[in-house]
CSV table of C-alpha atoms and ligand atoms in Angstrom, one decimal:
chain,number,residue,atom,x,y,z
A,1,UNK,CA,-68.9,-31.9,87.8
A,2,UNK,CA,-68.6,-30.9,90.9
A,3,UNK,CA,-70.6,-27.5,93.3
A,4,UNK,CA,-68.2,-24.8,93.8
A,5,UNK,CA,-68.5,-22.9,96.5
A,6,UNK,CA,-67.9,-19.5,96.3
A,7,UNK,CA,-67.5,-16.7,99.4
A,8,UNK,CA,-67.4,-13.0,98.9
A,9,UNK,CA,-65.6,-11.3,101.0
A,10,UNK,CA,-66.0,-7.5,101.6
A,11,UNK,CA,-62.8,-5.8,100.8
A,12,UNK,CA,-61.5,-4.4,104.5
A,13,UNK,CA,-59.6,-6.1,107.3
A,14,UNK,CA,-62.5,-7.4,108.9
A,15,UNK,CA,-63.1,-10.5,106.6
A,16,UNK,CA,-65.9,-13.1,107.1
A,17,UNK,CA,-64.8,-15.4,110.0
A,18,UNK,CA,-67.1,-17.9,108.8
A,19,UNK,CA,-66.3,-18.2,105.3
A,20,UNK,CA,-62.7,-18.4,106.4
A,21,UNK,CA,-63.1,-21.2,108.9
A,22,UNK,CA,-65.7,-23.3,106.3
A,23,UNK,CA,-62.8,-22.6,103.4
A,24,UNK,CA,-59.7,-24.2,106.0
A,25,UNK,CA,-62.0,-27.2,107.0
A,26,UNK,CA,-62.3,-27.9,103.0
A,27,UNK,CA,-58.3,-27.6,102.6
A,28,UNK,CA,-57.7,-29.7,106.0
A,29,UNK,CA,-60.3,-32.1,105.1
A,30,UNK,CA,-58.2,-32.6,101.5
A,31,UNK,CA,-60.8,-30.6,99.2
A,32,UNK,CA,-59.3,-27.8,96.8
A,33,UNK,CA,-59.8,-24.3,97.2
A,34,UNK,CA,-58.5,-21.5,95.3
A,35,UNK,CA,-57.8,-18.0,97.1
A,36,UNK,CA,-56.3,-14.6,96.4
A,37,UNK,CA,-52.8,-13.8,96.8
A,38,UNK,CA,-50.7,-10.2,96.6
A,39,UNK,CA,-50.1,-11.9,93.1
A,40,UNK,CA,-52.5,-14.2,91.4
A,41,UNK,CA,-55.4,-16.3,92.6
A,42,UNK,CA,-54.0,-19.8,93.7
A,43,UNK,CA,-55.4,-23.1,93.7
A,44,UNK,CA,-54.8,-24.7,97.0
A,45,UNK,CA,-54.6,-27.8,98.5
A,46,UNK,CA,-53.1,-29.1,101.4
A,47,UNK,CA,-49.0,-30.0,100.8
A,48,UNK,CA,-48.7,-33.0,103.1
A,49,UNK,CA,-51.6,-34.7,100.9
A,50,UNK,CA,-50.7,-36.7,98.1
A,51,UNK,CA,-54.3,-37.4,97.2
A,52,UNK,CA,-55.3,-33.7,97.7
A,53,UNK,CA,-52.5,-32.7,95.3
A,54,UNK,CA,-53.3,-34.9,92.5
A,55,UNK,CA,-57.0,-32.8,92.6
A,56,UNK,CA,-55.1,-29.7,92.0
A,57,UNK,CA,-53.4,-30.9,88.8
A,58,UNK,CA,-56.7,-32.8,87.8
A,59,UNK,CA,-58.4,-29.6,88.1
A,60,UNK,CA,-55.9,-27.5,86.1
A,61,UNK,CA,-55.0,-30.1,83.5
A,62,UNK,CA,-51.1,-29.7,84.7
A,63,UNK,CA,-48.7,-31.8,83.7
A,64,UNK,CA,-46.9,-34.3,86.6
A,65,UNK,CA,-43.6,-32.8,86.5
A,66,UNK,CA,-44.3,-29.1,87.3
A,67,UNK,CA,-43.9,-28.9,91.1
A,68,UNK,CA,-45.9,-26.7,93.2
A,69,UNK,CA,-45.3,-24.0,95.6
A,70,UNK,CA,-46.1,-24.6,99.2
A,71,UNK,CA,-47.5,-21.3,101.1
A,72,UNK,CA,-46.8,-21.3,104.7
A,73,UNK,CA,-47.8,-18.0,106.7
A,74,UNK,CA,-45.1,-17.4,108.5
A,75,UNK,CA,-40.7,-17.7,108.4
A,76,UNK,CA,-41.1,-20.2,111.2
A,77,UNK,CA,-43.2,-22.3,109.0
A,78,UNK,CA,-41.4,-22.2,106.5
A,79,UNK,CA,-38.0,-23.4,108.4
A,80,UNK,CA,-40.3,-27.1,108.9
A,81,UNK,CA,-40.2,-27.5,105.1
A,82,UNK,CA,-36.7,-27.3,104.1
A,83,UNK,CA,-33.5,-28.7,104.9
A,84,UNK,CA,-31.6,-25.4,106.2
A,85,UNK,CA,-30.9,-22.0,104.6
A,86,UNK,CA,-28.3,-20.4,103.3
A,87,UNK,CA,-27.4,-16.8,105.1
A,88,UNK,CA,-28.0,-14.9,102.1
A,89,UNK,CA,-31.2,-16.6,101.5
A,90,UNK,CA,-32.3,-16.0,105.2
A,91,UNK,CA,-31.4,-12.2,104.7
A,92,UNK,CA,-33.6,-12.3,101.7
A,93,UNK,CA,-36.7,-14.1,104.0
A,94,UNK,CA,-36.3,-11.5,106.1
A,95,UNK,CA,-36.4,-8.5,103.6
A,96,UNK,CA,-39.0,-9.8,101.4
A,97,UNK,CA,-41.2,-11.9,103.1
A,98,UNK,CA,-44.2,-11.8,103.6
A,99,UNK,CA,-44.0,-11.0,99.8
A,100,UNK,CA,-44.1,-11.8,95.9
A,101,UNK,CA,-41.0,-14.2,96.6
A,102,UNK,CA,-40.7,-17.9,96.3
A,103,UNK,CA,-37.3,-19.3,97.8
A,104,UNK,CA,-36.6,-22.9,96.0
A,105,UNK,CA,-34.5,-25.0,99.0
A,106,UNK,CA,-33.6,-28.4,100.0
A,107,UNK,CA,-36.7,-29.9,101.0
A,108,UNK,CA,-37.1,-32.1,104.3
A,109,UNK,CA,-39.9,-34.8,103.0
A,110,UNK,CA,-42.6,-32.8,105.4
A,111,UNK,CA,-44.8,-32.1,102.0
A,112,UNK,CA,-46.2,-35.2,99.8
A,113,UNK,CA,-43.9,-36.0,96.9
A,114,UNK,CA,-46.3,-34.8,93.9
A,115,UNK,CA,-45.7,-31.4,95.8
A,116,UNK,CA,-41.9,-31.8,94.6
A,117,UNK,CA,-42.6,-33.8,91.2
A,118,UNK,CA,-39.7,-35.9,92.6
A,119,UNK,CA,-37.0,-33.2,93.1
A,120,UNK,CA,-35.1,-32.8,95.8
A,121,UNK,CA,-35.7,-29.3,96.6
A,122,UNK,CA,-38.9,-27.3,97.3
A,123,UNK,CA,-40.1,-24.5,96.6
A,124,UNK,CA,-42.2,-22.2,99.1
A,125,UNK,CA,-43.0,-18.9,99.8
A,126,UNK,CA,-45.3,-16.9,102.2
A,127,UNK,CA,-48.0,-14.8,100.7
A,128,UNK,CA,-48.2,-11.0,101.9
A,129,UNK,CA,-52.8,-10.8,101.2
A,130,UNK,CA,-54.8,-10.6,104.3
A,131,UNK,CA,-56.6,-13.3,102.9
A,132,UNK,CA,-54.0,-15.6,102.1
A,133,UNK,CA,-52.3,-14.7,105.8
A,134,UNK,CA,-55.3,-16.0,107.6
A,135,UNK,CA,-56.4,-18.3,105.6
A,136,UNK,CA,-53.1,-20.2,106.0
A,137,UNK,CA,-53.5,-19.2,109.7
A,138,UNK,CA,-56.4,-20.9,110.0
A,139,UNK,CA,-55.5,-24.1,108.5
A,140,UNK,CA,-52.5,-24.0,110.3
A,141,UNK,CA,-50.7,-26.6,107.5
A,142,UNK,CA,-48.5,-26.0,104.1
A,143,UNK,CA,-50.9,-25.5,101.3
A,144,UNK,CA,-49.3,-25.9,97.8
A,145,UNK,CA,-51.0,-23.4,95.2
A,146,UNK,CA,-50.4,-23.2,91.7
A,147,UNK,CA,-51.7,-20.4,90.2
A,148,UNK,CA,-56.0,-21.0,89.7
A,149,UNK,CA,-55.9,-20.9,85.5
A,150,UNK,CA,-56.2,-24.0,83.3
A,151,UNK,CA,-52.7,-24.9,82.5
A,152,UNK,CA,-51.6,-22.7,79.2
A,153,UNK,CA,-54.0,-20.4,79.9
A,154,UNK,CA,-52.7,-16.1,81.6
A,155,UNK,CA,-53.1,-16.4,85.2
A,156,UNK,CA,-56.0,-15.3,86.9
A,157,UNK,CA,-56.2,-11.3,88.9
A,158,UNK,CA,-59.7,-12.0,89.5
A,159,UNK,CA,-62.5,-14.3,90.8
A,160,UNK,CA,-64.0,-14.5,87.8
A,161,UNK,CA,-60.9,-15.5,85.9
A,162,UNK,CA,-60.7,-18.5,88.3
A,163,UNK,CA,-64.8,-19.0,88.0
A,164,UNK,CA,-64.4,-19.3,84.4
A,165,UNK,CA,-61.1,-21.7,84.6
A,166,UNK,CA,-62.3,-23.7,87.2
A,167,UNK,CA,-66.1,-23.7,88.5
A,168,UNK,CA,-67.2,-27.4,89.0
A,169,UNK,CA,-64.2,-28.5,89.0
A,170,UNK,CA,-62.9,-27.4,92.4
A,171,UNK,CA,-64.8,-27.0,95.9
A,172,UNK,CA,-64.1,-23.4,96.3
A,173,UNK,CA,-62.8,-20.0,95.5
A,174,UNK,CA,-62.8,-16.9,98.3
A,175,UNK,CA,-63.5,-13.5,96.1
A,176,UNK,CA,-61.2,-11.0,98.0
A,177,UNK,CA,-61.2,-9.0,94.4
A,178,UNK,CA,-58.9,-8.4,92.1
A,179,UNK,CA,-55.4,-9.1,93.3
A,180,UNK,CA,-52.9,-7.1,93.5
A,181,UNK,CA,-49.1,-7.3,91.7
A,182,UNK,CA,-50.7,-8.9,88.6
A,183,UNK,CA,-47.9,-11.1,87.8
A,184,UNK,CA,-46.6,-14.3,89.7
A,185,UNK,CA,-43.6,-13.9,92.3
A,186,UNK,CA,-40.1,-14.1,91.8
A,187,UNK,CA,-38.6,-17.9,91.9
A,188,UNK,CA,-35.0,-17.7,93.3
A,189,UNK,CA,-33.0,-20.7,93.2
A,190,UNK,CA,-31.1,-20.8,97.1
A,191,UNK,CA,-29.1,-23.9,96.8
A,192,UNK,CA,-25.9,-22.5,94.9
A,193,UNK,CA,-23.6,-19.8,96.1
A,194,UNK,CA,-25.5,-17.4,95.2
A,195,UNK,CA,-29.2,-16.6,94.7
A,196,UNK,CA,-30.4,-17.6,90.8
A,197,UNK,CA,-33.6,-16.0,89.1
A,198,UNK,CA,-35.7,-19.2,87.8
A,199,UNK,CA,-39.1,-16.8,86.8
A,200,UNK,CA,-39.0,-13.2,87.1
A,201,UNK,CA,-41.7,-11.7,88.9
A,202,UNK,CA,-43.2,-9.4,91.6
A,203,UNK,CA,-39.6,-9.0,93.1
A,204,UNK,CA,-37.2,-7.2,90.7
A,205,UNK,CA,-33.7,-8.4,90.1
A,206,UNK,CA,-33.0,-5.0,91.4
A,207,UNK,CA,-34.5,-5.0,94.7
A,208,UNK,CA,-32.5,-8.7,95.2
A,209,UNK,CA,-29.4,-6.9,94.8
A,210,UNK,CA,-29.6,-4.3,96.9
A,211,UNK,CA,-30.0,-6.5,99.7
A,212,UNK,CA,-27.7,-9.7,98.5
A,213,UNK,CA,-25.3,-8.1,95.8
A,214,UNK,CA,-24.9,-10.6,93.3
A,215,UNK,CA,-28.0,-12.2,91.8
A,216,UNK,CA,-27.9,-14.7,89.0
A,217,UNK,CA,-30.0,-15.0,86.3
A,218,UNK,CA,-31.1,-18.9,84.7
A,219,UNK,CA,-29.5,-19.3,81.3
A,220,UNK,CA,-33.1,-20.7,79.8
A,221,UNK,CA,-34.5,-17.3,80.5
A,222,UNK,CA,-32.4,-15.5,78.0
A,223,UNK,CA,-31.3,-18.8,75.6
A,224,UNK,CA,-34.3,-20.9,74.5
A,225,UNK,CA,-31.6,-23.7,73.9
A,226,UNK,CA,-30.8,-24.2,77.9
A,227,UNK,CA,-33.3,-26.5,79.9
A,228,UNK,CA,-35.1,-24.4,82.5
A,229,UNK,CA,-34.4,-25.2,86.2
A,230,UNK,CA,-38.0,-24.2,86.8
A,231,UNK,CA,-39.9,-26.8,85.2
A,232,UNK,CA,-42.5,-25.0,84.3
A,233,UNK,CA,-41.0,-22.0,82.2
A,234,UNK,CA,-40.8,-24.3,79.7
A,235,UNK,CA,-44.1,-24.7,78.7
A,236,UNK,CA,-46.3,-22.5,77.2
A,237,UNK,CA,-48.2,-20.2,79.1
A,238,UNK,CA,-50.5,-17.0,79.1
A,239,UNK,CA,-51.7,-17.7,75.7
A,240,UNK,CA,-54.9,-16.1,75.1
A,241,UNK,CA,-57.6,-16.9,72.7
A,242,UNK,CA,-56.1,-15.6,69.6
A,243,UNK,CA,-52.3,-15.5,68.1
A,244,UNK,CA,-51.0,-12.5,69.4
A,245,UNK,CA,-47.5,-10.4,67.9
A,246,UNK,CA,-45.7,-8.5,70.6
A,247,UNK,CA,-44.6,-5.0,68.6
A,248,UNK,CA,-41.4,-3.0,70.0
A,249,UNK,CA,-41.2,1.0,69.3
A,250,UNK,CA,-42.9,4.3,68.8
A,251,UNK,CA,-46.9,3.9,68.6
A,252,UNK,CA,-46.2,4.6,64.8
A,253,UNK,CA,-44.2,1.8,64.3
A,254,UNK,CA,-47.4,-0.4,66.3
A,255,UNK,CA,-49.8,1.5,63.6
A,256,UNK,CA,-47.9,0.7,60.7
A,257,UNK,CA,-48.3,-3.2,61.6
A,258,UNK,CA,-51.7,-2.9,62.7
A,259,UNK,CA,-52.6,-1.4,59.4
A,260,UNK,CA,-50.6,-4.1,57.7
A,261,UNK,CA,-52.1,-6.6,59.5
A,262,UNK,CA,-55.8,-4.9,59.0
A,263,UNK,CA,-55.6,-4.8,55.4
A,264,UNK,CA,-55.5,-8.4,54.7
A,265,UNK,CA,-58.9,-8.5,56.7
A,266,UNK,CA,-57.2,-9.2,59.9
A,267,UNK,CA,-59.3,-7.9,62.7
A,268,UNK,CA,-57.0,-6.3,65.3
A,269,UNK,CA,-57.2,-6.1,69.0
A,270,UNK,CA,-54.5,-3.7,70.7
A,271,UNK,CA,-53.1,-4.0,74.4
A,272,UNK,CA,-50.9,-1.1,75.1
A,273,UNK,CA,-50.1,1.9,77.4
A,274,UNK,CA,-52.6,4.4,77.8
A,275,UNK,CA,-49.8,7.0,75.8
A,276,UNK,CA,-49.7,4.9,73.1
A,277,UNK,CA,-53.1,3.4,72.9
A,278,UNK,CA,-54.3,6.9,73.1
A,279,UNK,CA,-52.3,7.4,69.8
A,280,UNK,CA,-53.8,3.8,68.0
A,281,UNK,CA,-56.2,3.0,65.4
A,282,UNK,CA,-57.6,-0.6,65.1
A,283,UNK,CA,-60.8,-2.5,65.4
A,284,UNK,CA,-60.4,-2.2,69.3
A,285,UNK,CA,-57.7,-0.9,71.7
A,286,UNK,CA,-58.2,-1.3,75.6
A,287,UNK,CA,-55.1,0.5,77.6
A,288,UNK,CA,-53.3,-1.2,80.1
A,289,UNK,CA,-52.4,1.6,82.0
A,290,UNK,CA,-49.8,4.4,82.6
A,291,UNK,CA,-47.2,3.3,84.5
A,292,UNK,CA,-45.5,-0.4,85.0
A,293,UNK,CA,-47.2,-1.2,88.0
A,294,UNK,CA,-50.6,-0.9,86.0
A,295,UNK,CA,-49.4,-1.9,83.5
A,296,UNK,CA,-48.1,-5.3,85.4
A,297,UNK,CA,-51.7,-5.5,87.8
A,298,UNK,CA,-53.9,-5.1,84.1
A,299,UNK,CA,-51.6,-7.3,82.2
A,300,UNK,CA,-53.7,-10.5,82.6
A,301,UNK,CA,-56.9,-9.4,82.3
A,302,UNK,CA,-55.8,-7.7,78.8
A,303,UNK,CA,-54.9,-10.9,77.4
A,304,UNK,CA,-58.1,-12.7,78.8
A,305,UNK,CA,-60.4,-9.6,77.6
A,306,UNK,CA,-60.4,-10.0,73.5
A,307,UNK,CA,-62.9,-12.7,71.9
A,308,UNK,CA,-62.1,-14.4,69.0
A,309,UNK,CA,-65.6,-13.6,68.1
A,310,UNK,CA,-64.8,-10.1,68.1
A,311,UNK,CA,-60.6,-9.9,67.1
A,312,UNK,CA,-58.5,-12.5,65.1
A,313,UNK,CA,-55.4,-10.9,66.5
A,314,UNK,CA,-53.6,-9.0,69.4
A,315,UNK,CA,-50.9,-6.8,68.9
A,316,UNK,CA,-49.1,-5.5,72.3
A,317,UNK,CA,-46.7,-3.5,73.0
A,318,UNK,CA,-42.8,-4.7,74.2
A,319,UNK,CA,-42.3,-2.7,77.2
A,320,UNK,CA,-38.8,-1.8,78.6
A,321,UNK,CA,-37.0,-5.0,80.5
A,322,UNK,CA,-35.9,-3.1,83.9
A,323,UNK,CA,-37.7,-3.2,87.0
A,324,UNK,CA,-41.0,-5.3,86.8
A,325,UNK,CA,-40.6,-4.7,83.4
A,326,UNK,CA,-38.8,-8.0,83.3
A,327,UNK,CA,-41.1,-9.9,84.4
A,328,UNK,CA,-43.6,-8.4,82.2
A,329,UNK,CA,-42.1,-9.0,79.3
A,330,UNK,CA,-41.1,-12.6,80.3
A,331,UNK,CA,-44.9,-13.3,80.1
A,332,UNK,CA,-45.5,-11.6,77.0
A,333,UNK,CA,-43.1,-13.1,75.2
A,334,UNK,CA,-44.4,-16.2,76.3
A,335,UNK,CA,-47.7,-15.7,75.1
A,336,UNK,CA,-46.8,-14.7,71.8
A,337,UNK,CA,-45.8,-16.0,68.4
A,338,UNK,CA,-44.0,-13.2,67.0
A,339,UNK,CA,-41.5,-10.1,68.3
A,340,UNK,CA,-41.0,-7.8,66.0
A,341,UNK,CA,-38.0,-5.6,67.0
A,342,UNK,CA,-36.6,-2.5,64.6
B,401,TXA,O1,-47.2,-15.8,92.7
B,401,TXA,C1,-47.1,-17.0,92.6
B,401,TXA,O2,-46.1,-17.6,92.7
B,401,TXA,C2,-48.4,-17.8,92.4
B,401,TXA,C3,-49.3,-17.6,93.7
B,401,TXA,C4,-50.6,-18.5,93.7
B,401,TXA,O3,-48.5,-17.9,94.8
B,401,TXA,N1,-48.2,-19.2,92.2
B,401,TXA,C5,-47.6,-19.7,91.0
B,401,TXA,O4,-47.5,-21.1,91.0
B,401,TXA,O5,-47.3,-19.0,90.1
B,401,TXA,P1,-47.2,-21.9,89.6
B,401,TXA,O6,-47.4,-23.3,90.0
B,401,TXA,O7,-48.1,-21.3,88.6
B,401,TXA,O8,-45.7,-21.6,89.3
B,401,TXA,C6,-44.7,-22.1,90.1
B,401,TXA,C7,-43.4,-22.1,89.3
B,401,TXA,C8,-43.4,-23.1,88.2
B,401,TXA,O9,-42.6,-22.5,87.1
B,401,TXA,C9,-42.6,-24.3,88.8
B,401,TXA,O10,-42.0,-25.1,87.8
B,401,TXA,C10,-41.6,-23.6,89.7
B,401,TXA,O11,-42.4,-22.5,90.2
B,401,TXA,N2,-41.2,-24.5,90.8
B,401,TXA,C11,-41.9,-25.0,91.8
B,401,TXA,N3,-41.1,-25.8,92.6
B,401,TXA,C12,-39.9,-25.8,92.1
B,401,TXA,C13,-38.6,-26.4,92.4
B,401,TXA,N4,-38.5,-27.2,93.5
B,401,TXA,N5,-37.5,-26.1,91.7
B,401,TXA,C14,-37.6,-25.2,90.6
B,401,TXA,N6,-38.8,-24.6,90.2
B,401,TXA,C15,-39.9,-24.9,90.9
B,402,MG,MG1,-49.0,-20.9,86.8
């Protein structure tokens, strides 16, 4: 067991210099640290450090073949880690970056090879959170950052989702509060003709065509029988403490299972909309929110809220698949054991 040290920092554009500076020597000097992004909290560590990696997956229990992303603060930067980009993929840089988008590319051998897990390509993106920005700044070197959860376990929107992951077992986590999107960014495949989906995320497939045209989507996202290209969507993920059904349909339709469900002495735990939560019965029902966005920036902290003290179950709500409704739903149905459709 290790100290972690942990800086607040006030909410505005004026962050604590010194906290900044003490976190960058840490990363430089090989520690870990985990920090907010526009997405999730990441565990960092810097990417041209073998030994520093291995801390990271020590510290989240992840398994050796998952390759990290490496953060870089700037499209310059980012041009030192890979070997070339394709025009569309450079278009796409340009559009979305800073941003909730993580280009996978022929890598150069600039990061340490447990970065990669032995591929040939690497995946990196630039973070668009002041925090992140000048962190990254500061360091002035790659820093691969999974997100800061325990492997298996939602993501983390908050410092005290990464506190209770990870205190004593990294150096240190910067609170910039909660974060942002509320789901990880969008991994896009750039080493084919055209640009391929691996994990939906903060950047619809919608906003990727409108600047590229044709987007293509990884087969293992929609057919559980293909092998993922990202090798981490094909573990589990996001589980939270109890089974938990994913419900499609009217709020009635959500009742009728919850009542099902309730009457063999289940005790239920709801995560819905705030129009359809406002509609539910059951032992306890938190809203997500109103719209997607909410929805999406609430997501993880609903499945990390219920206690299996308290609930023995969660029923949640499907949610329509457009927009960052994709991505939602990719997480849900990760996280749970049953969809029920009509
Ligand atoms: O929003 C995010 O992306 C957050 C924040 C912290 O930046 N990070 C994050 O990292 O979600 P992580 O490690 O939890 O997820 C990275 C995903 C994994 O599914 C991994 O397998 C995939 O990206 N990935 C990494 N390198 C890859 C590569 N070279 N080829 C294909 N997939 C890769
Ligand atoms: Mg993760």
């Amino acid at each position: 067991m290790r100290q972690t040290k942990r800086w607040y920092l006030k909410n505005d554009t004026t962050y604590n210099q010194e906290a900044l500076i003490e976190a960058a020597n840490l990363l430089t000097s090989g520690e870990t640290v985990a920090f907010p992004t526009e997405t999730v909290y990441g565990l960092g560590a810097d990417a041209t450090n073998e030994t520093a990696i291995m801390k990271i997956f020590q510290a989240k229990g992840r398994p050796q073949d998952n390759p990290l992303i490496a953060h870089v603060a700037t499209k310059e930067q980012l041009l030192k880690l890979v070997d070339g980009l394709p025009a569309y993929a450079e278009k796409l840089v340009d559009q979305f970056s800073p941003g909730p988008l993580t280009f996978v590319l022929p890598e150069n051998g600039t990061c340490a090879a447990n970065v990669t897990a032995g591929l040939s390509t690497i995946a990196v993106r630039i973070p668009d959170h002041p925090v992140a920005q000048q962190l990254l700044k500061q360091c002035n070197i790659p820093i691969a950052a999974p997100s800061a959860n325990i492997s298996g376990k939602p993501s983390p929107t908050t410092a005290g989702h990464v506190w209770t992951d990870l205190q004593g077992k990294i150096s240190g986590l910067i609170d910039g509060g909660p974060t942002g999107v509320g789901v990880e960014s969008t991994v896009i495949d750039c080493t084919q003709d055209i640009p391929t989906i691996l994990r939906p995320g903060g950047i619809t497939r919608e906003q990727l065509e409108a600047v590229v045209g044709r987007v293509g989507v990884d087969p293992a996202l929609t057919n559980k029988t293909d092998r993922p290209k990202a090798p981490g969507m094909k573990y589990k993920h996001y589980s939270p403490e109890m089974p938990m059904w994913l419900v499609a349909g009217s709020a009635r339709k959500i009742q009728e299972v919850v009542d099902k469900e309730r009457s063999k002495g289940q005790r239920i735990g709801v995560l819905a909309s705030l129009e359809t939560a406002e509609k539910i019965n059951a032992d306890e029902v938190m809203s997500l929110g109103k719209e997607m966005d909410e929805i999406t920036a609430n997501l993880y902290t609903g499945l990390r809220t219920y206690k299996s003290n308290d609930i023995d179950m969660i029923i949640c709500e499907a949610f329509p698949e457009t927009g960052i409704g994709e991505a939602v739903m990719n997480r849900l149905k990760k996280a749970a054991s049953i969809y029920i459709r009509d």
